[in-house]
PDB file of C-alpha atoms in Angstrom:
ATOM      1  CA  GLU A   1      -4.347 -18.933  -6.584  1.00  0.00           C
ATOM      2  CA  ASP A   2      -5.841 -16.012  -4.655  1.00  0.00           C
ATOM      3  CA  GLN A   3      -3.183 -13.882  -3.000  1.00  0.00           C
ATOM      4  CA  VAL A   4      -2.999 -10.757  -0.837  1.00  0.00           C
ATOM      5  CA  THR A   5       0.175  -8.731  -0.250  1.00  0.00           C
ATOM      6  CA  GLN A   6       0.346  -5.838   2.166  1.00  0.00           C
ATOM      7  CA  SER A   7       3.015  -3.162   2.388  1.00  0.00           C
ATOM      8  CA  PRO A   8       4.829  -1.870   4.249  1.00  0.00           C
ATOM      9  CA  GLU A   9       5.156  -4.573   6.912  1.00  0.00           C
ATOM     10  CA  ALA A  10       5.617  -1.889   9.557  1.00  0.00           C
ATOM     11  CA  LEU A  11       5.089   1.862   9.627  1.00  0.00           C
ATOM     12  CA  ARG A  12       6.055   4.394  12.272  1.00  0.00           C
ATOM     13  CA  LEU A  13       4.361   7.780  12.136  1.00  0.00           C
ATOM     14  CA  GLN A  14       4.443  10.904  14.205  1.00  0.00           C
ATOM     15  CA  GLU A  15       1.065  11.987  15.495  1.00  0.00           C
ATOM     16  CA  GLY A  16      -0.586  14.062  12.756  1.00  0.00           C
ATOM     17  CA  GLU A  17       1.606  12.648   9.978  1.00  0.00           C
ATOM     18  CA  SER A  18      -0.720  11.279   7.306  1.00  0.00           C
ATOM     19  CA  SER A  19       0.174   8.183   5.277  1.00  0.00           C
ATOM     20  CA  SER A  20      -1.218   5.239   3.307  1.00  0.00           C
ATOM     21  CA  LEU A  21      -1.118   1.473   3.630  1.00  0.00           C
ATOM     22  CA  ASN A  22      -1.208  -0.695   0.519  1.00  0.00           C
ATOM     23  CA  CYS A  23      -2.967  -3.971  -0.200  1.00  0.00           C
ATOM     24  CA  SER A  24      -2.389  -5.579  -3.585  1.00  0.00           C
ATOM     25  CA  TYR A  25      -4.408  -8.627  -4.527  1.00  0.00           C
ATOM     26  CA  THR A  26      -4.785 -11.365  -7.085  1.00  0.00           C
ATOM     27  CA  VAL A  27      -8.156 -13.051  -7.143  1.00  0.00           C
ATOM     28  CA  SER A  28     -10.279 -14.861  -9.690  1.00  0.00           C
ATOM     29  CA  GLY A  29     -13.145 -12.389  -9.631  1.00  0.00           C
ATOM     30  CA  LEU A  30     -13.402 -10.071  -6.660  1.00  0.00           C
ATOM     31  CA  ARG A  31     -16.483 -10.523  -4.543  1.00  0.00           C
ATOM     32  CA  GLY A  32     -15.243  -8.071  -1.905  1.00  0.00           C
ATOM     33  CA  LEU A  33     -12.167  -6.570  -0.254  1.00  0.00           C
ATOM     34  CA  PHE A  34     -12.205  -6.095   3.498  1.00  0.00           C
ATOM     35  CA  TRP A  35     -10.110  -4.111   5.958  1.00  0.00           C
ATOM     36  CA  TYR A  36      -9.697  -5.120   9.578  1.00  0.00           C
ATOM     37  CA  ARG A  37      -7.879  -3.649  12.561  1.00  0.00           C
ATOM     38  CA  GLN A  38      -6.169  -5.921  15.081  1.00  0.00           C
ATOM     39  CA  ASP A  39      -4.867  -4.805  18.459  1.00  0.00           C
ATOM     40  CA  PRO A  40      -2.169  -6.918  20.177  1.00  0.00           C
ATOM     41  CA  GLY A  41      -3.609 -10.071  21.727  1.00  0.00           C
ATOM     42  CA  LYS A  42      -7.085  -9.369  20.353  1.00  0.00           C
ATOM     43  CA  GLY A  43      -9.186 -10.632  17.493  1.00  0.00           C
ATOM     44  CA  PRO A  44      -9.427  -8.639  14.250  1.00  0.00           C
ATOM     45  CA  GLU A  45     -12.146  -5.993  14.149  1.00  0.00           C
ATOM     46  CA  PHE A  46     -13.988  -5.361  10.894  1.00  0.00           C
ATOM     47  CA  LEU A  47     -13.581  -1.862   9.427  1.00  0.00           C
ATOM     48  CA  PHE A  48     -14.679  -1.647   5.776  1.00  0.00           C
ATOM     49  CA  THR A  49     -16.005  -3.561   2.792  1.00  0.00           C
ATOM     50  CA  LEU A  50     -15.230  -2.455  -0.770  1.00  0.00           C
ATOM     51  CA  TYR A  51     -16.921  -4.164  -3.686  1.00  0.00           C
ATOM     52  CA  SER A  52     -15.842  -2.476  -6.901  1.00  0.00           C
ATOM     53  CA  ALA A  53     -13.070  -0.324  -8.350  1.00  0.00           C
ATOM     54  CA  GLY A  54     -13.547   3.347  -7.577  1.00  0.00           C
ATOM     55  CA  GLU A  55     -15.415   2.719  -4.361  1.00  0.00           C
ATOM     56  CA  GLU A  56     -14.368   4.594  -1.207  1.00  0.00           C
ATOM     57  CA  LYS A  57     -15.371   4.216   2.452  1.00  0.00           C
ATOM     58  CA  GLU A  58     -14.532   6.487   5.381  1.00  0.00           C
ATOM     59  CA  LYS A  59     -14.534   6.139   9.133  1.00  0.00           C
ATOM     60  CA  GLU A  60     -13.083   8.864  11.335  1.00  0.00           C
ATOM     61  CA  ARG A  61      -9.429   9.286  10.252  1.00  0.00           C
ATOM     62  CA  LEU A  62      -9.471   6.253   7.941  1.00  0.00           C
ATOM     63  CA  LYS A  63     -10.413   6.132   4.273  1.00  0.00           C
ATOM     64  CA  ALA A  64     -10.266   2.990   2.160  1.00  0.00           C
ATOM     65  CA  THR A  65     -10.124   3.049  -1.635  1.00  0.00           C
ATOM     66  CA  LEU A  66     -10.153   0.303  -4.245  1.00  0.00           C
ATOM     67  CA  THR A  67      -8.756  -0.161  -7.735  1.00  0.00           C
ATOM     68  CA  LYS A  68      -8.762  -3.279  -9.910  1.00  0.00           C
ATOM     69  CA  LYS A  69      -5.456  -4.453  -8.460  1.00  0.00           C
ATOM     70  CA  GLU A  70      -5.030  -2.837  -5.072  1.00  0.00           C
ATOM     71  CA  SER A  71      -6.594  -1.069  -2.145  1.00  0.00           C
ATOM     72  CA  PHE A  72      -5.246   1.744  -0.028  1.00  0.00           C
ATOM     73  CA  LEU A  73      -6.024   2.598   3.565  1.00  0.00           C
ATOM     74  CA  HIS A  74      -5.341   6.292   4.011  1.00  0.00           C
ATOM     75  CA  ILE A  75      -4.788   7.540   7.557  1.00  0.00           C
ATOM     76  CA  THR A  76      -5.232  11.270   7.987  1.00  0.00           C
ATOM     77  CA  ALA A  77      -3.678  13.038  10.992  1.00  0.00           C
ATOM     78  CA  PRO A  78      -3.278   9.791  12.958  1.00  0.00           C
ATOM     79  CA  LYS A  79      -3.383   9.632  16.743  1.00  0.00           C
ATOM     80  CA  PRO A  80      -1.564   7.185  19.043  1.00  0.00           C
ATOM     81  CA  GLU A  81      -4.823   5.249  19.493  1.00  0.00           C
ATOM     82  CA  ASP A  82      -4.698   4.376  15.772  1.00  0.00           C
ATOM     83  CA  SER A  83      -1.679   2.164  16.510  1.00  0.00           C
ATOM     84  CA  ALA A  84      -2.591  -1.400  15.534  1.00  0.00           C
ATOM     85  CA  THR A  85      -2.048  -3.969  12.813  1.00  0.00           C
ATOM     86  CA  TYR A  86      -4.247  -3.369   9.783  1.00  0.00           C
ATOM     87  CA  LEU A  87      -5.256  -6.447   7.832  1.00  0.00           C
ATOM     88  CA  CYS A  88      -6.598  -6.654   4.326  1.00  0.00           C
ATOM     89  CA  ALA A  89      -8.621  -9.637   3.076  1.00  0.00           C
ATOM     90  CA  VAL A  90     -10.255 -10.640  -0.196  1.00  0.00           C
ATOM     91  CA  LEU A  91     -13.135 -12.910  -1.060  1.00  0.00           C
ATOM     92  CA  GLY A  92     -13.305 -14.231  -4.597  1.00  0.00           C
ATOM     93  CA  TRP A  93     -15.915 -15.925  -6.714  1.00  0.00           C
ATOM     94  CA  GLY A  94     -14.636 -19.433  -6.155  1.00  0.00           C
ATOM     95  CA  SER A  95     -16.780 -22.522  -6.220  1.00  0.00           C
ATOM     96  CA  TYR A  96     -19.474 -22.466  -3.556  1.00  0.00           C
ATOM     97  CA  ASN A  97     -17.903 -24.957  -1.223  1.00  0.00           C
ATOM     98  CA  THR A  98     -14.308 -23.837  -1.492  1.00  0.00           C
ATOM     99  CA  ASP A  99     -14.184 -20.042  -1.628  1.00  0.00           C
ATOM    100  CA  LYS A 100     -12.723 -18.485   1.460  1.00  0.00           C
ATOM    101  CA  LEU A 101     -11.585 -15.187   2.882  1.00  0.00           C
ATOM    102  CA  ILE A 102      -7.840 -14.749   2.287  1.00  0.00           C
ATOM    103  CA  PHE A 103      -5.951 -12.423   4.634  1.00  0.00           C
ATOM    104  CA  GLY A 104      -2.731 -10.541   4.055  1.00  0.00           C
ATOM    105  CA  THR A 105      -0.064 -10.555   6.759  1.00  0.00           C
ATOM    106  CA  GLY A 106      -0.872  -6.999   7.756  1.00  0.00           C
ATOM    107  CA  THR A 107       0.821  -3.654   8.301  1.00  0.00           C
ATOM    108  CA  ARG A 108       1.854  -2.900  11.867  1.00  0.00           C
ATOM    109  CA  LEU A 109       1.256   0.804  12.460  1.00  0.00           C
ATOM    110  CA  GLN A 110       2.781   2.705  15.357  1.00  0.00           C
ATOM    111  CA  VAL A 111       1.843   6.337  15.926  1.00  0.00           C
ATOM    112  CA  PHE A 112       4.012   8.299  18.332  1.00  0.00           C
ATOM    113  CA  PRO A 113       2.903  11.465  20.202  1.00  0.00           C
TER     114      PRO A 113
ATOM    115  CA  ASP B   1     -17.027  -6.778  22.482  1.00  0.00           C
ATOM    116  CA  SER B   2     -17.728  -8.677  19.237  1.00  0.00           C
ATOM    117  CA  GLY B   3     -20.241 -11.031  20.837  1.00  0.00           C
ATOM    118  CA  VAL B   4     -18.154 -14.100  19.920  1.00  0.00           C
ATOM    119  CA  THR B   5     -16.959 -16.050  22.953  1.00  0.00           C
ATOM    120  CA  GLN B   6     -13.963 -18.360  22.938  1.00  0.00           C
ATOM    121  CA  THR B   7     -12.690 -20.614  25.694  1.00  0.00           C
ATOM    122  CA  PRO B   8     -10.155 -21.194  27.036  1.00  0.00           C
ATOM    123  CA  LYS B   9      -8.203 -17.946  26.592  1.00  0.00           C
ATOM    124  CA  HIS B  10      -4.889 -19.623  27.301  1.00  0.00           C
ATOM    125  CA  LEU B  11      -3.842 -23.258  27.157  1.00  0.00           C
ATOM    126  CA  ILE B  12      -0.475 -24.850  27.828  1.00  0.00           C
ATOM    127  CA  THR B  13       0.002 -28.505  27.012  1.00  0.00           C
ATOM    128  CA  ALA B  14       2.621 -31.022  25.972  1.00  0.00           C
ATOM    129  CA  THR B  15       3.475 -32.557  22.619  1.00  0.00           C
ATOM    130  CA  GLY B  16       1.320 -35.521  21.714  1.00  0.00           C
ATOM    131  CA  GLN B  17      -1.657 -34.303  23.716  1.00  0.00           C
ATOM    132  CA  ARG B  18      -5.157 -33.416  22.534  1.00  0.00           C
ATOM    133  CA  VAL B  19      -7.085 -30.206  23.258  1.00  0.00           C
ATOM    134  CA  THR B  20     -10.517 -28.834  22.463  1.00  0.00           C
ATOM    135  CA  LEU B  21     -11.216 -25.175  21.795  1.00  0.00           C
ATOM    136  CA  ARG B  22     -14.752 -23.898  22.122  1.00  0.00           C
ATOM    137  CA  CYS B  23     -16.573 -21.059  20.374  1.00  0.00           C
ATOM    138  CA  SER B  24     -19.995 -19.505  20.816  1.00  0.00           C
ATOM    139  CA  PRO B  25     -20.956 -17.309  17.857  1.00  0.00           C
ATOM    140  CA  ARG B  26     -22.883 -14.040  18.014  1.00  0.00           C
ATOM    141  CA  SER B  27     -26.562 -14.476  18.593  1.00  0.00           C
ATOM    142  CA  GLY B  28     -28.244 -15.151  15.256  1.00  0.00           C
ATOM    143  CA  ASP B  29     -25.072 -15.911  13.293  1.00  0.00           C
ATOM    144  CA  LEU B  30     -25.218 -19.227  11.471  1.00  0.00           C
ATOM    145  CA  SER B  31     -21.652 -19.375  10.162  1.00  0.00           C
ATOM    146  CA  VAL B  32     -18.609 -20.153  12.274  1.00  0.00           C
ATOM    147  CA  TYR B  33     -15.043 -19.928  11.010  1.00  0.00           C
ATOM    148  CA  TRP B  34     -11.776 -21.094  12.558  1.00  0.00           C
ATOM    149  CA  TYR B  35      -8.488 -19.349  11.853  1.00  0.00           C
ATOM    150  CA  GLN B  36      -4.950 -20.006  13.052  1.00  0.00           C
ATOM    151  CA  GLN B  37      -2.585 -17.083  13.564  1.00  0.00           C
ATOM    152  CA  SER B  38       1.123 -17.588  14.074  1.00  0.00           C
ATOM    153  CA  LEU B  39       3.849 -14.957  14.026  1.00  0.00           C
ATOM    154  CA  ASP B  40       5.321 -15.991  10.700  1.00  0.00           C
ATOM    155  CA  GLN B  41       2.183 -16.910   8.762  1.00  0.00           C
ATOM    156  CA  GLY B  42      -0.543 -14.469   9.617  1.00  0.00           C
ATOM    157  CA  LEU B  43      -4.189 -15.514   9.679  1.00  0.00           C
ATOM    158  CA  GLN B  44      -4.697 -18.914   8.056  1.00  0.00           C
ATOM    159  CA  PHE B  45      -8.208 -20.142   7.332  1.00  0.00           C
ATOM    160  CA  LEU B  46      -8.885 -23.600   8.735  1.00  0.00           C
ATOM    161  CA  ILE B  47     -12.547 -24.417   8.293  1.00  0.00           C
ATOM    162  CA  GLN B  48     -16.057 -22.966   8.086  1.00  0.00           C
ATOM    163  CA  TYR B  49     -19.387 -24.355   9.261  1.00  0.00           C
ATOM    164  CA  TYR B  50     -22.805 -23.081   8.301  1.00  0.00           C
ATOM    165  CA  ASN B  51     -25.794 -24.137  10.366  1.00  0.00           C
ATOM    166  CA  GLY B  52     -24.159 -27.379  11.415  1.00  0.00           C
ATOM    167  CA  GLU B  53     -22.713 -28.369   8.055  1.00  0.00           C
ATOM    168  CA  GLU B  54     -19.126 -28.056   6.883  1.00  0.00           C
ATOM    169  CA  ARG B  55     -19.055 -25.392   4.163  1.00  0.00           C
ATOM    170  CA  ALA B  56     -15.438 -24.673   3.289  1.00  0.00           C
ATOM    171  CA  LYS B  57     -12.100 -26.135   4.178  1.00  0.00           C
ATOM    172  CA  GLY B  58      -8.732 -24.438   4.223  1.00  0.00           C
ATOM    173  CA  ASN B  59      -5.319 -25.571   5.316  1.00  0.00           C
ATOM    174  CA  ILE B  60      -6.563 -27.718   8.157  1.00  0.00           C
ATOM    175  CA  LEU B  61      -4.313 -30.593   9.166  1.00  0.00           C
ATOM    176  CA  GLU B  62      -5.707 -34.129   9.396  1.00  0.00           C
ATOM    177  CA  ARG B  63      -4.852 -34.053  13.125  1.00  0.00           C
ATOM    178  CA  PHE B  64      -7.373 -31.241  13.511  1.00  0.00           C
ATOM    179  CA  SER B  65     -11.131 -31.582  13.330  1.00  0.00           C
ATOM    180  CA  ALA B  66     -14.086 -29.367  14.043  1.00  0.00           C
ATOM    181  CA  GLN B  67     -17.830 -29.509  14.336  1.00  0.00           C
ATOM    182  CA  GLN B  68     -20.772 -27.209  14.835  1.00  0.00           C
ATOM    183  CA  PHE B  69     -23.530 -28.325  17.163  1.00  0.00           C
ATOM    184  CA  PRO B  70     -27.314 -27.795  16.894  1.00  0.00           C
ATOM    185  CA  ASP B  71     -27.094 -24.812  19.269  1.00  0.00           C
ATOM    186  CA  LEU B  72     -24.543 -23.370  16.757  1.00  0.00           C
ATOM    187  CA  HIS B  73     -21.561 -23.421  19.078  1.00  0.00           C
ATOM    188  CA  SER B  74     -18.456 -24.953  17.582  1.00  0.00           C
ATOM    189  CA  GLU B  75     -15.473 -26.922  18.789  1.00  0.00           C
ATOM    190  CA  LEU B  76     -12.034 -27.285  17.250  1.00  0.00           C
ATOM    191  CA  ASN B  77     -10.190 -30.435  18.256  1.00  0.00           C
ATOM    192  CA  LEU B  78      -6.422 -30.542  17.955  1.00  0.00           C
ATOM    193  CA  SER B  79      -4.712 -33.884  18.491  1.00  0.00           C
ATOM    194  CA  SER B  80      -1.185 -35.330  18.490  1.00  0.00           C
ATOM    195  CA  LEU B  81       0.005 -31.815  19.159  1.00  0.00           C
ATOM    196  CA  GLU B  82       3.377 -30.657  17.891  1.00  0.00           C
ATOM    197  CA  LEU B  83       5.493 -27.662  18.859  1.00  0.00           C
ATOM    198  CA  GLY B  84       4.539 -25.984  15.586  1.00  0.00           C
ATOM    199  CA  ASP B  85       0.867 -25.997  16.554  1.00  0.00           C
ATOM    200  CA  SER B  86       1.543 -23.260  19.088  1.00  0.00           C
ATOM    201  CA  ALA B  87      -0.468 -20.292  17.862  1.00  0.00           C
ATOM    202  CA  LEU B  88      -3.491 -18.118  18.435  1.00  0.00           C
ATOM    203  CA  TYR B  89      -6.683 -19.817  17.297  1.00  0.00           C
ATOM    204  CA  PHE B  90      -9.528 -17.498  16.399  1.00  0.00           C
ATOM    205  CA  CYS B  91     -13.152 -18.227  15.936  1.00  0.00           C
ATOM    206  CA  ALA B  92     -15.301 -15.842  13.930  1.00  0.00           C
ATOM    207  CA  SER B  93     -18.956 -15.739  13.029  1.00  0.00           C
ATOM    208  CA  SER B  94     -21.082 -14.044  10.416  1.00  0.00           C
ATOM    209  CA  VAL B  95     -24.728 -13.665   9.507  1.00  0.00           C
ATOM    210  CA  ASP B  96     -24.116 -15.184   6.070  1.00  0.00           C
ATOM    211  CA  THR B  97     -27.666 -15.076   4.745  1.00  0.00           C
ATOM    212  CA  GLY B  98     -27.013 -17.423   1.831  1.00  0.00           C
ATOM    213  CA  GLY B  99     -24.350 -15.328   0.130  1.00  0.00           C
ATOM    214  CA  ARG B 100     -20.763 -15.311   1.248  1.00  0.00           C
ATOM    215  CA  THR B 101     -19.429 -12.446   3.292  1.00  0.00           C
ATOM    216  CA  GLY B 102     -16.083 -11.192   4.460  1.00  0.00           C
ATOM    217  CA  GLU B 103     -17.604  -9.244   7.334  1.00  0.00           C
ATOM    218  CA  LEU B 104     -16.619 -11.517  10.155  1.00  0.00           C
ATOM    219  CA  PHE B 105     -16.830 -10.950  13.890  1.00  0.00           C
ATOM    220  CA  PHE B 106     -13.860 -12.442  15.681  1.00  0.00           C
ATOM    221  CA  GLY B 107     -13.516 -13.678  19.211  1.00  0.00           C
ATOM    222  CA  GLU B 108     -10.542 -12.808  21.378  1.00  0.00           C
ATOM    223  CA  GLY B 109      -8.788 -16.054  20.532  1.00  0.00           C
ATOM    224  CA  SER B 110      -7.370 -19.038  22.353  1.00  0.00           C
ATOM    225  CA  ARG B 111      -3.620 -18.950  22.788  1.00  0.00           C
ATOM    226  CA  LEU B 112      -2.211 -22.467  22.603  1.00  0.00           C
ATOM    227  CA  THR B 113       1.311 -23.187  23.764  1.00  0.00           C
ATOM    228  CA  VAL B 114       2.715 -26.656  23.131  1.00  0.00           C
ATOM    229  CA  LEU B 115       5.807 -27.521  25.170  1.00  0.00           C
TER     230      LEU B 115
END
């Protein structure tokens, strides 16, 4: 069964203190791995898609990387406005009418000034 | 603003009742997804529709049903409500040009409280 595990559950950083969030996955053939950001009381907002091991994507202070078993979301010199829950999701090569996007439970990031 | 509209934003009802949640996808998106988010379980996939047809089904209870109309808006019907159904219900849409995608655009959600 496809599974996504994110760690840590929560992370508190000082402004400017770089760190990484982890997403480990088990899927029967990876079609894509996706990162989302969710602010409290809001819907998730799409950030990145990664398709194959070795791929990297960057957006402002965020960089996502992918290996065959896990993905990392690196946050460089974070600012308070980066505080949010970061969700990881995978899409596998299931049968056409049953494959679905599986989300992890997220890492809640708080960045303090 | 993702372009996905959900109504109502908040809903308070009693156990045993029935409610309908409504979703208008982004202009041009053919796929609509419904997700349930509760504090202890994260985002759980319920069901997906593509151009009016059911495409994929997740952990959707028999008390719940959904449909997508010809104008592509979708409704999620929740009946015989229980306390445990209290959650945020999200609708998402995607372009989904034949292949599957994980790039979804989510609405702001409908917060359901069952008392």
